CSV table of C-alpha atoms and ligand atoms in Angstrom, one decimal:
chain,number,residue,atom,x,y,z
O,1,UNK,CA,250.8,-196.9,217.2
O,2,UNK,CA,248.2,-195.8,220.0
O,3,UNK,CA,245.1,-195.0,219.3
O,4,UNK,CA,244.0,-191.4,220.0
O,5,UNK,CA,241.9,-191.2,223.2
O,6,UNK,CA,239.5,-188.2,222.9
O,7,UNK,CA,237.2,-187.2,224.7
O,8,UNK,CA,233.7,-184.9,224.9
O,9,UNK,CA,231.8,-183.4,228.1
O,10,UNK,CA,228.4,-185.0,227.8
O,11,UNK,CA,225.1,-183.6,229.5
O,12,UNK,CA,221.7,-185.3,229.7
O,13,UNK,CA,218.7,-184.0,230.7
O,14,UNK,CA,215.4,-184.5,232.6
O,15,UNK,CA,214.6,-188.5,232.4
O,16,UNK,CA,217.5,-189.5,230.5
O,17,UNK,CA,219.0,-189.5,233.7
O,18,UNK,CA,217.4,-192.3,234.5
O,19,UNK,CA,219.6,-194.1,232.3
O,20,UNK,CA,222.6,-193.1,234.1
O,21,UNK,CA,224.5,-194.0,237.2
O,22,UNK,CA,223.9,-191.7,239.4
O,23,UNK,CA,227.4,-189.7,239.6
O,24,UNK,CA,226.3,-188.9,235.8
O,25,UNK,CA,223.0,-187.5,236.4
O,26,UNK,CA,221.7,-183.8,236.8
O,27,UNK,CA,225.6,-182.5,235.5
O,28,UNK,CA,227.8,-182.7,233.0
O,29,UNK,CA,230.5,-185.2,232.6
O,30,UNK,CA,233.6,-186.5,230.4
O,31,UNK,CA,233.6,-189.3,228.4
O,32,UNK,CA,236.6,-190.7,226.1
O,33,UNK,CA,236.4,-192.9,223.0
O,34,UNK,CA,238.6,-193.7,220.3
O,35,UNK,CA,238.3,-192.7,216.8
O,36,UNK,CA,235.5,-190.8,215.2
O,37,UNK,CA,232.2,-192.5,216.4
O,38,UNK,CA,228.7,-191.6,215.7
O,39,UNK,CA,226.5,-189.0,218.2
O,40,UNK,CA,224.0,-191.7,218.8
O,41,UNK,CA,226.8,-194.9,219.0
O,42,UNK,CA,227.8,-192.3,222.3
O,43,UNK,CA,224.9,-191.8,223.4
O,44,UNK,CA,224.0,-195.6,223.3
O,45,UNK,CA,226.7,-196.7,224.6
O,46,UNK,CA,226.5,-194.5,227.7
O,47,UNK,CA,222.9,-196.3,228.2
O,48,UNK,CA,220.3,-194.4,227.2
O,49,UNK,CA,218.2,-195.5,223.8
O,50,UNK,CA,218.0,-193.4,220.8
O,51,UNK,CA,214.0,-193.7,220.8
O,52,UNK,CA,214.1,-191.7,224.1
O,53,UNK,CA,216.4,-188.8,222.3
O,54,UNK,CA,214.6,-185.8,220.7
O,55,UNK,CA,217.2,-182.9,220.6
O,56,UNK,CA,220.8,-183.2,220.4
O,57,UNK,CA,222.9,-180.1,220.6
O,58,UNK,CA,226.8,-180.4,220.0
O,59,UNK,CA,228.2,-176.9,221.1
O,60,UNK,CA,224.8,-175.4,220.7
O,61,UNK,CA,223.7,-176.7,217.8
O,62,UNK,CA,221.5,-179.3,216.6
O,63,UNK,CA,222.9,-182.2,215.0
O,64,UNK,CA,221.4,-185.4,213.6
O,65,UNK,CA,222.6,-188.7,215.0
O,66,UNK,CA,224.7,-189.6,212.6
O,67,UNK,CA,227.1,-186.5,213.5
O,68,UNK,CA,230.7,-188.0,214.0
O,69,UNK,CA,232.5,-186.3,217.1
O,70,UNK,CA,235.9,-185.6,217.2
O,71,UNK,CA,236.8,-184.8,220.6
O,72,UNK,CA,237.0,-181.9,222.3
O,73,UNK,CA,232.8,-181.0,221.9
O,74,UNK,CA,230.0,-180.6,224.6
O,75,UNK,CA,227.5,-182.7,223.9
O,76,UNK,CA,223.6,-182.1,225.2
O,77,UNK,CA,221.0,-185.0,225.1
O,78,UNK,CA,217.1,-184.1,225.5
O,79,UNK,CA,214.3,-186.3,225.9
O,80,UNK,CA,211.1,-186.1,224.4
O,81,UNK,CA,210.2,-182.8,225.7
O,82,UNK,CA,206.8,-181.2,224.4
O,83,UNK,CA,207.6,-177.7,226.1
O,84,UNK,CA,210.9,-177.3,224.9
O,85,UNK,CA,210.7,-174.8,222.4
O,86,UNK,CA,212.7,-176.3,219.4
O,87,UNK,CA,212.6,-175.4,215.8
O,88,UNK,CA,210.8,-178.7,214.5
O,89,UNK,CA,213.3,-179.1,211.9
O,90,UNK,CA,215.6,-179.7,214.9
O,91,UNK,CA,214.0,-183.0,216.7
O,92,UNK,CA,215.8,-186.3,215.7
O,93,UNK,CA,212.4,-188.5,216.2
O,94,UNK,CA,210.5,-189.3,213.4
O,95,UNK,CA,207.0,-187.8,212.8
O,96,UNK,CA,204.6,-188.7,215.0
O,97,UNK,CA,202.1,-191.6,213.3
O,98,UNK,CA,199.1,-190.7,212.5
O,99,UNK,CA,196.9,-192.8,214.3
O,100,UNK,CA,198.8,-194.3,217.2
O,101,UNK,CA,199.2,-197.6,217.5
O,102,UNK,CA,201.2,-199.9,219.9
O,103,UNK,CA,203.1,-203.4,220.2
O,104,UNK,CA,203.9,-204.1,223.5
O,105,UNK,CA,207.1,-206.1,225.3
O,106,UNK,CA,206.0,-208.9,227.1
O,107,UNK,CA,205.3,-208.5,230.7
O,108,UNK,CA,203.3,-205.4,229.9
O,109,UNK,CA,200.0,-206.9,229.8
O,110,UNK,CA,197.7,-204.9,231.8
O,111,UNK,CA,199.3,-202.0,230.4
O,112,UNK,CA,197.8,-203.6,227.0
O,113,UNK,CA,194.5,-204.1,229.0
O,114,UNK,CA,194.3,-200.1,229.8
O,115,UNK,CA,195.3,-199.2,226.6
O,116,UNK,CA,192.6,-201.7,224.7
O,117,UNK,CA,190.1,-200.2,227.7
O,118,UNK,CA,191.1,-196.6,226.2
O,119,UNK,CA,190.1,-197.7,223.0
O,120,UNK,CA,193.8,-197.5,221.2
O,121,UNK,CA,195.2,-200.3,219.0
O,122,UNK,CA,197.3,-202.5,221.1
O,123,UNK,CA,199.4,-205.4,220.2
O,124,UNK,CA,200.3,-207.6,223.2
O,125,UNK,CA,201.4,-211.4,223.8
O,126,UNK,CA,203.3,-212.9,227.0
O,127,UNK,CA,205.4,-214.7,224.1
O,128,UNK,CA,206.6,-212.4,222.0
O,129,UNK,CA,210.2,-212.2,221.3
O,130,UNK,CA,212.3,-209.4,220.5
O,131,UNK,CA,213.3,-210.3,216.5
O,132,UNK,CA,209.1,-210.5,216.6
O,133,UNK,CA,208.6,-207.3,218.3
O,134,UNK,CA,210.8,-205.3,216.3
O,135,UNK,CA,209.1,-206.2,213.2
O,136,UNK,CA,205.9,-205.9,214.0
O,137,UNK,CA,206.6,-202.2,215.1
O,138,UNK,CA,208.6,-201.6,211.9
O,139,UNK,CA,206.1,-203.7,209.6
O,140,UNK,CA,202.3,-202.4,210.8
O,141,UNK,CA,204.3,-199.1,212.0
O,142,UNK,CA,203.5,-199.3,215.5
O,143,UNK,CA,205.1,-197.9,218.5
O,144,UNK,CA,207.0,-200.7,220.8
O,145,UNK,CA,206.6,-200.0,224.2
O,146,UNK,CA,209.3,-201.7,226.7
O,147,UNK,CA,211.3,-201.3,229.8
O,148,UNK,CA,214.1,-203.2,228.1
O,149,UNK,CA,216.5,-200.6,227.1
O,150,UNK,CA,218.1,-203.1,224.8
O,151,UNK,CA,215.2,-204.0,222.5
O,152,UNK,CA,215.0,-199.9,222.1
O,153,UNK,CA,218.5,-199.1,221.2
O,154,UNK,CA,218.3,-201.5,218.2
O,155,UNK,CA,218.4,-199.4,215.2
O,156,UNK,CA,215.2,-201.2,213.1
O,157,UNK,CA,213.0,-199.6,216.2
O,158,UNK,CA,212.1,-196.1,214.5
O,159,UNK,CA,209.1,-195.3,217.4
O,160,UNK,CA,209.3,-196.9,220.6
O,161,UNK,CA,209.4,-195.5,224.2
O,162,UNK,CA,211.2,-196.5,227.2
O,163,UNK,CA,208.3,-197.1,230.1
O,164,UNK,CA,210.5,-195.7,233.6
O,165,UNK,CA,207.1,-196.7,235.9
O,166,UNK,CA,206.3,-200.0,237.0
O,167,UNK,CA,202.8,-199.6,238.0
O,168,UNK,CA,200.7,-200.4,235.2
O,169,UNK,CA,198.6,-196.9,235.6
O,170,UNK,CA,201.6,-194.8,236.0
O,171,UNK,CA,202.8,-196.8,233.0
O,172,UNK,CA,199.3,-195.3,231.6
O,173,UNK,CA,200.1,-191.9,232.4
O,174,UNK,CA,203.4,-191.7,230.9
O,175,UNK,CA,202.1,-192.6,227.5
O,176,UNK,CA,199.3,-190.9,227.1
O,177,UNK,CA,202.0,-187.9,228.2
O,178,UNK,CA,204.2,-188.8,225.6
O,179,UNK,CA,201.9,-189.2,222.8
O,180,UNK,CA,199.5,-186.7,223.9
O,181,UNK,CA,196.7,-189.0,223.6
O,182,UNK,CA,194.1,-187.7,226.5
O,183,UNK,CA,191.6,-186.6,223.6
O,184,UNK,CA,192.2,-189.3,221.5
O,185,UNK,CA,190.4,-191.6,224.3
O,186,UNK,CA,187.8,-193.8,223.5
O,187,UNK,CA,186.7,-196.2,226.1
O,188,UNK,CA,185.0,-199.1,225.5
O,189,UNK,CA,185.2,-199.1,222.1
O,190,UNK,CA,188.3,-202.3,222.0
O,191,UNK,CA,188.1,-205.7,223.5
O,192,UNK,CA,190.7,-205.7,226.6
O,193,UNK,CA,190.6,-209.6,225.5
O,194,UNK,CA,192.0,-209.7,221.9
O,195,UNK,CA,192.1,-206.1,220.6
O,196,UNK,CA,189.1,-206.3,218.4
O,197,UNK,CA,186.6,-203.8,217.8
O,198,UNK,CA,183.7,-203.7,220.1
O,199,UNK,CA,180.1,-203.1,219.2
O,200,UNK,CA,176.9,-202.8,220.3
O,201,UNK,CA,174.9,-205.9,220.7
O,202,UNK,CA,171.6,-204.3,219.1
O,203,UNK,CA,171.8,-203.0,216.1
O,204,UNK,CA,169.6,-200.8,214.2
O,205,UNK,CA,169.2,-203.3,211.7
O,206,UNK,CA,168.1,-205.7,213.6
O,207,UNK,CA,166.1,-204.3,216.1
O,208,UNK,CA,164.2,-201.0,214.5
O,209,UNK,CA,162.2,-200.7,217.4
O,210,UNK,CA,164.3,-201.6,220.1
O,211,UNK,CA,161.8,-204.7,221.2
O,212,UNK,CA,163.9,-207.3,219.3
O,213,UNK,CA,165.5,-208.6,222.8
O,214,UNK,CA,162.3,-209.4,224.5
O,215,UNK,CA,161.1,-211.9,222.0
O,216,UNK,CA,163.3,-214.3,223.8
O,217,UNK,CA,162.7,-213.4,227.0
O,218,UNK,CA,158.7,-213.5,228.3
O,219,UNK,CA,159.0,-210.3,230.6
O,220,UNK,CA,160.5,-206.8,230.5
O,221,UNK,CA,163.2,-207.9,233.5
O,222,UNK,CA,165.4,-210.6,233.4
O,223,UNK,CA,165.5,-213.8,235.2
O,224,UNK,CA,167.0,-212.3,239.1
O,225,UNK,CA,167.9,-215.8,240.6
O,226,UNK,CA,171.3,-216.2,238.7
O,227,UNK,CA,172.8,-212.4,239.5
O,228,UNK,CA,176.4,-212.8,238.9
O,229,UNK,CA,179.0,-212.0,241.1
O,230,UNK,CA,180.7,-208.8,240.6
O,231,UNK,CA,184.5,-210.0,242.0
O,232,UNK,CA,184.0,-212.1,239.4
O,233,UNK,CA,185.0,-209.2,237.7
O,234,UNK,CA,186.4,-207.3,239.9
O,235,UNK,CA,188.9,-209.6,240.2
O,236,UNK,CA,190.0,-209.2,236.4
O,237,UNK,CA,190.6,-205.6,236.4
O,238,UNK,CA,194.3,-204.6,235.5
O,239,UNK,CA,195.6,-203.9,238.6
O,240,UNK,CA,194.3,-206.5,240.8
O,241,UNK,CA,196.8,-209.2,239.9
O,242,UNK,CA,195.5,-210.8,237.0
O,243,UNK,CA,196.3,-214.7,236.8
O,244,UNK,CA,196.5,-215.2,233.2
O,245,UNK,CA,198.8,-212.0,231.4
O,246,UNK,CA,197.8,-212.8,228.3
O,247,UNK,CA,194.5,-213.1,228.7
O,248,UNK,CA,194.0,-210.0,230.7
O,249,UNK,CA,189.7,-209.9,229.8
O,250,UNK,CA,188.9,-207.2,232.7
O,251,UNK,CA,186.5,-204.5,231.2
O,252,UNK,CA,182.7,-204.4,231.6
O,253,UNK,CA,182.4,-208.5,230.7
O,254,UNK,CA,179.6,-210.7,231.3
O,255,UNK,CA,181.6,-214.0,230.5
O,256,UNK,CA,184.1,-215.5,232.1
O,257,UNK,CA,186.8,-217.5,229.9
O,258,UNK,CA,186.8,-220.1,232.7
O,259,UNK,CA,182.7,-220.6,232.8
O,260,UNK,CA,180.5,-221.9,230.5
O,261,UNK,CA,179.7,-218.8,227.7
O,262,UNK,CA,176.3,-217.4,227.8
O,263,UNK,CA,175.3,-219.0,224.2
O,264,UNK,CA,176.1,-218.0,221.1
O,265,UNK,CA,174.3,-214.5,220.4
O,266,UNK,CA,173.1,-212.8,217.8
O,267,UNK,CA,172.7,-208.9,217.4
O,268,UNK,CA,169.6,-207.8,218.5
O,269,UNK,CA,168.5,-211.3,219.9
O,270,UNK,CA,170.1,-212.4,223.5
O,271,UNK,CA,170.0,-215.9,224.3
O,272,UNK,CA,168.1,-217.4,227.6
O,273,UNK,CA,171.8,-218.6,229.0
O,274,UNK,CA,172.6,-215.1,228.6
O,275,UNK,CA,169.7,-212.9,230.1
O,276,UNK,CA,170.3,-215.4,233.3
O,277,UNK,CA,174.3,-214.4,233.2
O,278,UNK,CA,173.1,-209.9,233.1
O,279,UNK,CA,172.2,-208.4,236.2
O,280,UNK,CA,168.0,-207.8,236.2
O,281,UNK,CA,167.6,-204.8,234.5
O,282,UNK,CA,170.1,-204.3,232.6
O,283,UNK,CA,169.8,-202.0,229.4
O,284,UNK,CA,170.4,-204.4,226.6
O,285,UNK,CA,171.3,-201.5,224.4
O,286,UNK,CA,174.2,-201.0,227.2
O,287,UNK,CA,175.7,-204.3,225.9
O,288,UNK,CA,178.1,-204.9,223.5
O,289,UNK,CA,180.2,-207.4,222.1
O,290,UNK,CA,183.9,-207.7,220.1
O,291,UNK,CA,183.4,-208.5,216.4
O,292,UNK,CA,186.5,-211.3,216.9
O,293,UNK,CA,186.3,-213.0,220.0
O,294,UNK,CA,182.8,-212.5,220.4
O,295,UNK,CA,183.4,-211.8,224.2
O,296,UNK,CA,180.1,-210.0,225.8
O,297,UNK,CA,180.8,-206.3,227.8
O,298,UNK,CA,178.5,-204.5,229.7
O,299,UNK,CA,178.6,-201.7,232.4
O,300,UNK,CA,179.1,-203.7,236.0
O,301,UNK,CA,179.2,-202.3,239.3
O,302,UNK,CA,183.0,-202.8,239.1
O,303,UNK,CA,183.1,-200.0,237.0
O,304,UNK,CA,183.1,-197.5,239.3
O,305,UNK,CA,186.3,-198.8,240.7
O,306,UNK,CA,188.0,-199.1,237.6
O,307,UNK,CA,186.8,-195.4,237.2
O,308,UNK,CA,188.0,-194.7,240.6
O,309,UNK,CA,191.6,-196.3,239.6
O,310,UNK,CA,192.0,-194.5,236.2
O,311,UNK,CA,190.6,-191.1,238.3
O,312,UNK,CA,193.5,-191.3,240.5
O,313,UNK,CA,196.1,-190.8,237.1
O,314,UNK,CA,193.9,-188.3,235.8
O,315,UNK,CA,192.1,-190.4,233.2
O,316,UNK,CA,188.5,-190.2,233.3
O,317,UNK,CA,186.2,-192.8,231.4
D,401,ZN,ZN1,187.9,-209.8,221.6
């Protein structure tokens, strides 16, 4: 006997589009399926991700995604939508975490470097794989960013987001959209390197009176004849193409992975090797350095281009 072809008039709106062939977007459309499936194993199917759904209405009203459609329904799809006034009890997505934290597909890296610069927890290596990524999201409850719609549709991924830029700041824009995270930044306060917490060089502790620095160092200015070059860092912001994804070190940074590092320091107590490697005058109190890596940040010239880049996607640091 034949199986019973139904079928349903689907609509998607506003980005879910982007999902679609183009004949599908912006208007509604019929699709046929056999038996009795699922809202979401529809919605899926038809190529857009269930972490980009927030509201699905089946003749008006709001269903969950396990709803089972029998043919003859109009289906709605909504993204993500923080204007759309919906009862909350309505939205499919899970409850927003807490504290947001990411895991990001590989090939996002200086996505990973902007979001580390903003100061927000950010999981990233070029060698991830998508069993890994899925479990770290679902284990440390982090939110999986990709641009690989397959990874999102897997059922284990309860918060991710679909990325639809390919600029690394536009990427930038669309998530601190999505998560509404604009207050929540903190720059400078993560190491673009390795994700660690960042802190100040001279502590209290150590240096009461704010002399401690200069007892290694005979005068009140540094050494001038070893300036370094600032496309030395330049070169590693984010969007200028950085060599090595995975180790995408581009914020305020005194040492290059490639050179010799500027000793080992201590809070409160900078090193000879290290006074030559700061541009003369620096404020040591404007230094700081990650708690793991150890690497060494402090306010360069080429931070007012990176300002100037952030600026232009309305993120101000
Ligand atoms: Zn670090």
């Amino acid at each position: 006997m034949a199986s019973v072809l139904r079928q349903c008039e689907f609509r998607f709106y506003e980005e879910l589009g982007d999902f679609l062939p183009p004949e599908r977007r912006k208007r509604s459309f019929h699709h046929a399926f056999d038996g009795t499936p699922s809202v979401k194993d529809r919605i899926q199917s038809l190529g857009v991700p269930h972490t980009e759904v927030d509201l699905i209405l089946v003749d008006g009203t709001p269903v969950p995604f396990t709803h089972r459609l029998t043919g003859g329904e109009r289906v709605a799809v909504y993204p993500m939508f923080e204007r759309f006034d919906v009862a909350e009890t309505s939205r499919l997505r899970p409850r927003p975490l807490r504290e947001p934290r990411f895991v990001l597909d590989v090939h996002l890296g200086r996505l990973a470097s902007y979001l580390r610069l903003l100061g927000f927890d950010t999981l990233y290596r070029n060698d991830y794989d998508d069993d890994e990524l899925t479990a770290i999201s679902r284990a440390q409850r982090r939110i999986l960013l990709s641009r690989d719609t397959g990874l999102l549709k897997r059922s284990a991924v309860t918060h991710g987001a679909f990325l639809h830029a390919t600029d690394p700041r536009r990427q930038l824009r669309e998530v601190l959209d999505r998560f509404q995270l604009d207050a929540r930044i903190a720059p400078f306060s993560r190491c673009a390197r390795c994700n660690g917490a960042v802190e100040s060089l001279v502590t209290d502790e150590h240096d009461p009176d704010r002399d401690a620095p200069k007892q290694d160092d005979p005068g009140p200015s540094p050494p001038k004849e070893r300036d370094p070059d600032p496309r030395e860092h330049e070169r590693r912001d984010p969007d200028e193409g950085d060599p090595a994804p995975s180790d995408p070190g581009h914020a305020p940074n005194i040492r290059d992975p490639d050179r010799p590092q500027p000793g080992k320091l201590d809070p409160g107590k900078l090193g000879r090797r290290a006074m030559h490697a700061l541009p003369p005058g620096i404020d040591v109190h404007a230094i700081s350095r990650c708690r793991d890596c150890r690497q060494v940040y402090w306010p360069g010239s080429h931070l007012v281009r990176l300002r100037q880049r952030l600026a232009e996607v309305g993120v101000a640091i």
